[in-house]
Amino acid sequence: MARLHILEFPDPRLRIRAQPVDTFDAALKKLAEDMLETMYAAPGIGLAATQVDVHRRLLVLDVSEQHDSPLVLVNPRLLKASGREVCQEGCLSFPGIFADVERADKIRVAAQDVSGKPFEMDADGLTAVCIQHEMDHLVGKVFVDYLSPLKRSLLLRRLEKQRRKAG
Ligand code: GNR
Ligand code: NI
């Protein structure tokens, strides 16, 4: 296993639209494992392939406190979405900044596992938020895109300030 480098805003590669995964081989399994290791180490609850500069439709997540419920979704598709909820979100590509984002609170997703086997799952709460956040990354979208221009520029200035402080 290996830890991967996470791209940070405003890296233009975060805006690349991922292509479908079409080869379910050992390299894909290794990528999924490395993404999980990278996510746990960060620490984070989800990671999209886009964030590690791999532009394929693949995401990993684990919202459990024990870090014992890893999920890998390959070629995820949203089948259903209902309800709205506001959650304070963070993103490993925007270290140290947080903002409220409204999303669907119940979703049904179709995806494949790392072997290519199709499955469907229902999600709600933090799992639903996280899957939607990761699926956005796969189309080049990031959470601050949902904010008003004023709120966004405030947060991005805060991000810059923190970076300057960190050297
Ligand atoms: O670690 C993460 N936490 C988080 C909290 C609330 C809503 C979404 C997330 S995802 C984020 C990891 C990340 O950046 N994934 O793309
Ligand atoms: Ni993110």
PDB file of C-alpha atoms and ligand atoms in Angstrom:
ATOM      1  CA  MET A   1       0.000   0.000   0.000  1.00  0.00           C
ATOM      2  CA  ALA A   2       1.074   3.559  -0.561  1.00  0.00           C
ATOM      3  CA  ARG A   3      -0.057   7.019   0.367  1.00  0.00           C
ATOM      4  CA  LEU A   4      -0.910   9.216  -2.575  1.00  0.00           C
ATOM      5  CA  HIS A   5      -0.505  12.980  -2.974  1.00  0.00           C
ATOM      6  CA  ILE A   6      -3.801  14.892  -2.650  1.00  0.00           C
ATOM      7  CA  LEU A   7      -4.298  17.803  -5.060  1.00  0.00           C
ATOM      8  CA  GLU A   8      -5.292  21.073  -3.421  1.00  0.00           C
ATOM      9  CA  PHE A   9      -7.418  23.949  -4.674  1.00  0.00           C
ATOM     10  CA  PRO A  10      -6.897  25.832  -6.992  1.00  0.00           C
ATOM     11  CA  ASP A  11      -5.076  23.045  -8.853  1.00  0.00           C
ATOM     12  CA  PRO A  12      -6.754  22.984 -12.309  1.00  0.00           C
ATOM     13  CA  ARG A  13      -6.610  19.173 -12.328  1.00  0.00           C
ATOM     14  CA  LEU A  14      -9.447  19.222  -9.744  1.00  0.00           C
ATOM     15  CA  ARG A  15     -11.654  20.449 -12.624  1.00  0.00           C
ATOM     16  CA  ILE A  16     -11.012  17.467 -14.923  1.00  0.00           C
ATOM     17  CA  ARG A  17     -14.055  15.286 -15.626  1.00  0.00           C
ATOM     18  CA  ALA A  18     -13.297  11.614 -14.866  1.00  0.00           C
ATOM     19  CA  GLN A  19     -13.787   8.901 -17.476  1.00  0.00           C
ATOM     20  CA  PRO A  20     -15.544   5.604 -16.721  1.00  0.00           C
ATOM     21  CA  VAL A  21     -13.434   2.734 -15.379  1.00  0.00           C
ATOM     22  CA  ASP A  22     -13.341   0.059 -18.085  1.00  0.00           C
ATOM     23  CA  THR A  23     -10.563  -2.242 -16.835  1.00  0.00           C
ATOM     24  CA  PHE A  24     -11.064  -4.147 -13.595  1.00  0.00           C
ATOM     25  CA  ASP A  25      -7.524  -5.364 -13.002  1.00  0.00           C
ATOM     26  CA  ALA A  26      -4.940  -5.622 -10.209  1.00  0.00           C
ATOM     27  CA  ALA A  27      -3.938  -1.993 -10.787  1.00  0.00           C
ATOM     28  CA  LEU A  28      -7.502  -0.864 -10.019  1.00  0.00           C
ATOM     29  CA  LYS A  29      -7.526  -2.893  -6.763  1.00  0.00           C
ATOM     30  CA  LYS A  30      -4.181  -1.359  -5.793  1.00  0.00           C
ATOM     31  CA  LEU A  31      -5.477   2.137  -6.576  1.00  0.00           C
ATOM     32  CA  ALA A  32      -8.574   1.560  -4.393  1.00  0.00           C
ATOM     33  CA  GLU A  33      -6.380   0.278  -1.515  1.00  0.00           C
ATOM     34  CA  ASP A  34      -3.964   3.193  -1.838  1.00  0.00           C
ATOM     35  CA  MET A  35      -6.877   5.648  -1.892  1.00  0.00           C
ATOM     36  CA  LEU A  36      -8.296   4.103   1.299  1.00  0.00           C
ATOM     37  CA  GLU A  37      -4.896   4.305   3.009  1.00  0.00           C
ATOM     38  CA  THR A  38      -4.513   7.932   1.883  1.00  0.00           C
ATOM     39  CA  MET A  39      -8.031   8.788   3.110  1.00  0.00           C
ATOM     40  CA  TYR A  40      -7.513   7.172   6.555  1.00  0.00           C
ATOM     41  CA  ALA A  41      -4.118   8.853   6.970  1.00  0.00           C
ATOM     42  CA  ALA A  42      -5.388  12.327   6.009  1.00  0.00           C
ATOM     43  CA  PRO A  43      -7.725  11.743   7.956  1.00  0.00           C
ATOM     44  CA  GLY A  44     -10.892  11.962   5.897  1.00  0.00           C
ATOM     45  CA  ILE A  45     -14.190  10.140   5.407  1.00  0.00           C
ATOM     46  CA  GLY A  46     -14.061  10.002   1.612  1.00  0.00           C
ATOM     47  CA  LEU A  47     -11.741  10.434  -1.353  1.00  0.00           C
ATOM     48  CA  ALA A  48     -12.376  10.706  -5.080  1.00  0.00           C
ATOM     49  CA  ALA A  49      -9.831   9.509  -7.663  1.00  0.00           C
ATOM     50  CA  THR A  50      -9.758  13.060  -9.095  1.00  0.00           C
ATOM     51  CA  GLN A  51      -8.145  14.267  -5.856  1.00  0.00           C
ATOM     52  CA  VAL A  52      -5.179  11.924  -6.388  1.00  0.00           C
ATOM     53  CA  ASP A  53      -4.875  12.980 -10.051  1.00  0.00           C
ATOM     54  CA  VAL A  54      -6.468   9.826 -11.469  1.00  0.00           C
ATOM     55  CA  HIS A  55      -9.293  10.857 -13.771  1.00  0.00           C
ATOM     56  CA  ARG A  56     -11.442   7.736 -13.557  1.00  0.00           C
ATOM     57  CA  ARG A  57     -14.869   7.299 -11.958  1.00  0.00           C
ATOM     58  CA  LEU A  58     -13.825   5.767  -8.649  1.00  0.00           C
ATOM     59  CA  LEU A  59     -14.388   6.868  -5.058  1.00  0.00           C
ATOM     60  CA  VAL A  60     -13.803   5.460  -1.596  1.00  0.00           C
ATOM     61  CA  LEU A  61     -15.403   6.293   1.736  1.00  0.00           C
ATOM     62  CA  ASP A  62     -15.648   5.181   5.337  1.00  0.00           C
ATOM     63  CA  VAL A  63     -17.823   7.248   7.647  1.00  0.00           C
ATOM     64  CA  SER A  64     -17.472   4.826  10.602  1.00  0.00           C
ATOM     65  CA  GLU A  65     -15.626   5.951  13.741  1.00  0.00           C
ATOM     66  CA  GLN A  66     -13.740   2.662  13.934  1.00  0.00           C
ATOM     67  CA  HIS A  67     -12.480   2.931  10.329  1.00  0.00           C
ATOM     68  CA  ASP A  68     -13.789  -0.573   9.722  1.00  0.00           C
ATOM     69  CA  SER A  69     -16.425   0.036   7.027  1.00  0.00           C
ATOM     70  CA  PRO A  70     -14.570   0.879   3.819  1.00  0.00           C
ATOM     71  CA  LEU A  71     -16.662   1.272   0.683  1.00  0.00           C
ATOM     72  CA  VAL A  72     -15.398   1.431  -2.888  1.00  0.00           C
ATOM     73  CA  LEU A  73     -17.723   2.702  -5.613  1.00  0.00           C
ATOM     74  CA  VAL A  74     -16.644   2.321  -9.227  1.00  0.00           C
ATOM     75  CA  ASN A  75     -18.644   4.079 -11.965  1.00  0.00           C
ATOM     76  CA  PRO A  76     -21.248   5.349  -9.466  1.00  0.00           C
ATOM     77  CA  ARG A  77     -24.598   6.596 -10.791  1.00  0.00           C
ATOM     78  CA  LEU A  78     -27.266   8.413  -8.794  1.00  0.00           C
ATOM     79  CA  LEU A  79     -30.585   6.571  -9.241  1.00  0.00           C
ATOM     80  CA  LYS A  80     -32.745   8.492  -6.780  1.00  0.00           C
ATOM     81  CA  ALA A  81     -32.415  11.482  -4.519  1.00  0.00           C
ATOM     82  CA  SER A  82     -34.937  12.865  -2.032  1.00  0.00           C
ATOM     83  CA  GLY A  83     -35.158  15.286   0.873  1.00  0.00           C
ATOM     84  CA  ARG A  84     -32.740  18.077   1.672  1.00  0.00           C
ATOM     85  CA  GLU A  85     -30.303  18.474   4.526  1.00  0.00           C
ATOM     86  CA  VAL A  86     -27.613  20.964   5.392  1.00  0.00           C
ATOM     87  CA  CYS A  87     -24.287  19.600   6.552  1.00  0.00           C
ATOM     88  CA  GLN A  88     -21.058  21.358   7.428  1.00  0.00           C
ATOM     89  CA  GLU A  89     -18.597  20.020   4.870  1.00  0.00           C
ATOM     90  CA  GLY A  90     -14.856  19.962   4.659  1.00  0.00           C
ATOM     91  CA  CYS A  91     -12.628  18.760   1.839  1.00  0.00           C
ATOM     92  CA  LEU A  92      -9.105  17.362   1.827  1.00  0.00           C
ATOM     93  CA  SER A  93      -8.396  19.589  -1.185  1.00  0.00           C
ATOM     94  CA  PHE A  94      -9.288  22.671   0.963  1.00  0.00           C
ATOM     95  CA  PRO A  95      -7.491  21.910   4.237  1.00  0.00           C
ATOM     96  CA  GLY A  96      -8.859  23.725   7.262  1.00  0.00           C
ATOM     97  CA  ILE A  97     -11.950  25.320   5.741  1.00  0.00           C
ATOM     98  CA  PHE A  98     -15.554  24.297   6.317  1.00  0.00           C
ATOM     99  CA  ALA A  99     -18.910  25.446   4.973  1.00  0.00           C
ATOM    100  CA  ASP A 100     -22.579  24.506   5.110  1.00  0.00           C
ATOM    101  CA  VAL A 101     -23.834  22.810   1.940  1.00  0.00           C
ATOM    102  CA  GLU A 102     -27.376  21.624   1.230  1.00  0.00           C
ATOM    103  CA  ARG A 103     -27.777  18.254  -0.510  1.00  0.00           C
ATOM    104  CA  ALA A 104     -30.260  15.390  -0.829  1.00  0.00           C
ATOM    105  CA  ASP A 105     -30.511  13.425   2.410  1.00  0.00           C
ATOM    106  CA  LYS A 106     -31.584  10.097   0.964  1.00  0.00           C
ATOM    107  CA  ILE A 107     -30.045   8.624  -2.167  1.00  0.00           C
ATOM    108  CA  ARG A 108     -29.916   5.370  -4.089  1.00  0.00           C
ATOM    109  CA  VAL A 109     -26.738   4.700  -6.051  1.00  0.00           C
ATOM    110  CA  ALA A 110     -25.768   2.064  -8.602  1.00  0.00           C
ATOM    111  CA  ALA A 111     -22.076   1.237  -8.846  1.00  0.00           C
ATOM    112  CA  GLN A 112     -19.608  -1.564  -9.439  1.00  0.00           C
ATOM    113  CA  ASP A 113     -17.153  -3.054  -6.967  1.00  0.00           C
ATOM    114  CA  VAL A 114     -13.410  -3.310  -7.735  1.00  0.00           C
ATOM    115  CA  SER A 115     -14.052  -6.613  -9.541  1.00  0.00           C
ATOM    116  CA  GLY A 116     -16.671  -5.017 -11.789  1.00  0.00           C
ATOM    117  CA  LYS A 117     -19.642  -6.618 -10.062  1.00  0.00           C
ATOM    118  CA  PRO A 118     -22.675  -4.286 -10.146  1.00  0.00           C
ATOM    119  CA  PHE A 119     -24.518  -3.413  -6.937  1.00  0.00           C
ATOM    120  CA  GLU A 120     -26.987  -0.852  -5.649  1.00  0.00           C
ATOM    121  CA  MET A 121     -27.070   0.835  -2.267  1.00  0.00           C
ATOM    122  CA  ASP A 122     -29.255   3.217  -0.297  1.00  0.00           C
ATOM    123  CA  ALA A 123     -27.595   5.876   1.786  1.00  0.00           C
ATOM    124  CA  ASP A 124     -28.680   8.632   4.120  1.00  0.00           C
ATOM    125  CA  GLY A 125     -27.119  11.059   6.585  1.00  0.00           C
ATOM    126  CA  LEU A 126     -23.356  11.529   6.412  1.00  0.00           C
ATOM    127  CA  THR A 127     -22.914   8.612   3.980  1.00  0.00           C
ATOM    128  CA  ALA A 128     -25.302  10.257   1.496  1.00  0.00           C
ATOM    129  CA  VAL A 129     -23.566  13.626   1.894  1.00  0.00           C
ATOM    130  CA  CYS A 130     -20.147  12.062   1.409  1.00  0.00           C
ATOM    131  CA  ILE A 131     -21.143  10.090  -1.719  1.00  0.00           C
ATOM    132  CA  GLN A 132     -22.599  13.241  -3.306  1.00  0.00           C
ATOM    133  CA  HIS A 133     -19.471  15.243  -2.373  1.00  0.00           C
ATOM    134  CA  GLU A 134     -17.228  12.566  -3.960  1.00  0.00           C
ATOM    135  CA  MET A 135     -19.405  12.206  -7.070  1.00  0.00           C
ATOM    136  CA  ASP A 136     -19.090  15.971  -7.558  1.00  0.00           C
ATOM    137  CA  HIS A 137     -15.278  15.656  -7.564  1.00  0.00           C
ATOM    138  CA  LEU A 138     -15.599  13.109 -10.397  1.00  0.00           C
ATOM    139  CA  VAL A 139     -17.226  15.775 -12.592  1.00  0.00           C
ATOM    140  CA  GLY A 140     -14.774  18.499 -11.553  1.00  0.00           C
ATOM    141  CA  LYS A 141     -17.040  20.134  -9.013  1.00  0.00           C
ATOM    142  CA  VAL A 142     -16.012  21.148  -5.477  1.00  0.00           C
ATOM    143  CA  PHE A 143     -18.081  22.091  -2.417  1.00  0.00           C
ATOM    144  CA  VAL A 144     -17.282  25.815  -2.526  1.00  0.00           C
ATOM    145  CA  ASP A 145     -19.002  25.961  -5.959  1.00  0.00           C
ATOM    146  CA  TYR A 146     -22.315  25.828  -4.043  1.00  0.00           C
ATOM    147  CA  LEU A 147     -21.581  28.944  -1.979  1.00  0.00           C
ATOM    148  CA  SER A 148     -22.505  32.521  -2.759  1.00  0.00           C
ATOM    149  CA  PRO A 149     -19.640  34.499  -4.344  1.00  0.00           C
ATOM    150  CA  LEU A 150     -19.248  36.475  -1.123  1.00  0.00           C
ATOM    151  CA  LYS A 151     -19.064  33.428   1.129  1.00  0.00           C
ATOM    152  CA  ARG A 152     -16.742  31.676  -1.321  1.00  0.00           C
ATOM    153  CA  SER A 153     -14.259  34.532  -1.556  1.00  0.00           C
ATOM    154  CA  LEU A 154     -14.258  34.839   2.234  1.00  0.00           C
ATOM    155  CA  LEU A 155     -13.396  31.154   2.643  1.00  0.00           C
ATOM    156  CA  LEU A 156     -10.803  31.148  -0.127  1.00  0.00           C
ATOM    157  CA  ARG A 157      -9.087  34.143   1.451  1.00  0.00           C
ATOM    158  CA  ARG A 158      -9.077  32.246   4.742  1.00  0.00           C
ATOM    159  CA  LEU A 159      -7.483  29.265   2.955  1.00  0.00           C
ATOM    160  CA  GLU A 160      -4.748  31.536   1.543  1.00  0.00           C
ATOM    161  CA  LYS A 161      -4.135  33.115   4.938  1.00  0.00           C
ATOM    162  CA  GLN A 162      -3.764  29.708   6.606  1.00  0.00           C
ATOM    163  CA  ARG A 163      -1.326  28.642   3.915  1.00  0.00           C
ATOM    164  CA  ARG A 164       0.781  31.751   4.399  1.00  0.00           C
ATOM    165  CA  LYS A 165       0.823  31.108   8.134  1.00  0.00           C
ATOM    166  CA  ALA A 166       1.848  27.496   7.584  1.00  0.00           C
ATOM    167  CA  GLY A 167       4.646  28.706   5.343  1.00  0.00           C
TER     168      GLY A 167
HETATM  169  O1  GNR B   1     -13.081  14.127   5.017  1.00  0.00           O
HETATM  170  C1  GNR B   1     -14.074  14.689   4.533  1.00  0.00           C
HETATM  171  N1  GNR B   1     -15.085  15.068   5.354  1.00  0.00           N
HETATM  172  C2  GNR B   1     -16.319  15.510   4.905  1.00  0.00           C
HETATM  173  C3  GNR B   1     -17.176  16.085   5.835  1.00  0.00           C
HETATM  174  C4  GNR B   1     -18.423  16.525   5.445  1.00  0.00           C
HETATM  175  C5  GNR B   1     -18.826  16.364   4.142  1.00  0.00           C
HETATM  176  C6  GNR B   1     -17.977  15.797   3.190  1.00  0.00           C
HETATM  177  C7  GNR B   1     -16.736  15.361   3.589  1.00  0.00           C
HETATM  178  S1  GNR B   1     -15.679  14.604   2.415  1.00  0.00           S
HETATM  179  C8  GNR B   1     -14.115  14.975   3.086  1.00  0.00           C
HETATM  180  C9  GNR B   1     -13.030  14.260   2.318  1.00  0.00           C
HETATM  181  C10 GNR B   1     -12.969  14.786   0.908  1.00  0.00           C
HETATM  182  O2  GNR B   1     -12.511  15.850   0.600  1.00  0.00           O
HETATM  183  N2  GNR B   1     -13.499  14.045  -0.010  1.00  0.00           N
HETATM  184  O3  GNR B   1     -13.544  14.468  -1.286  1.00  0.00           O
HETATM  185 NI    NI B   2     -13.517  16.636  -1.177  1.00  0.00          NI
END
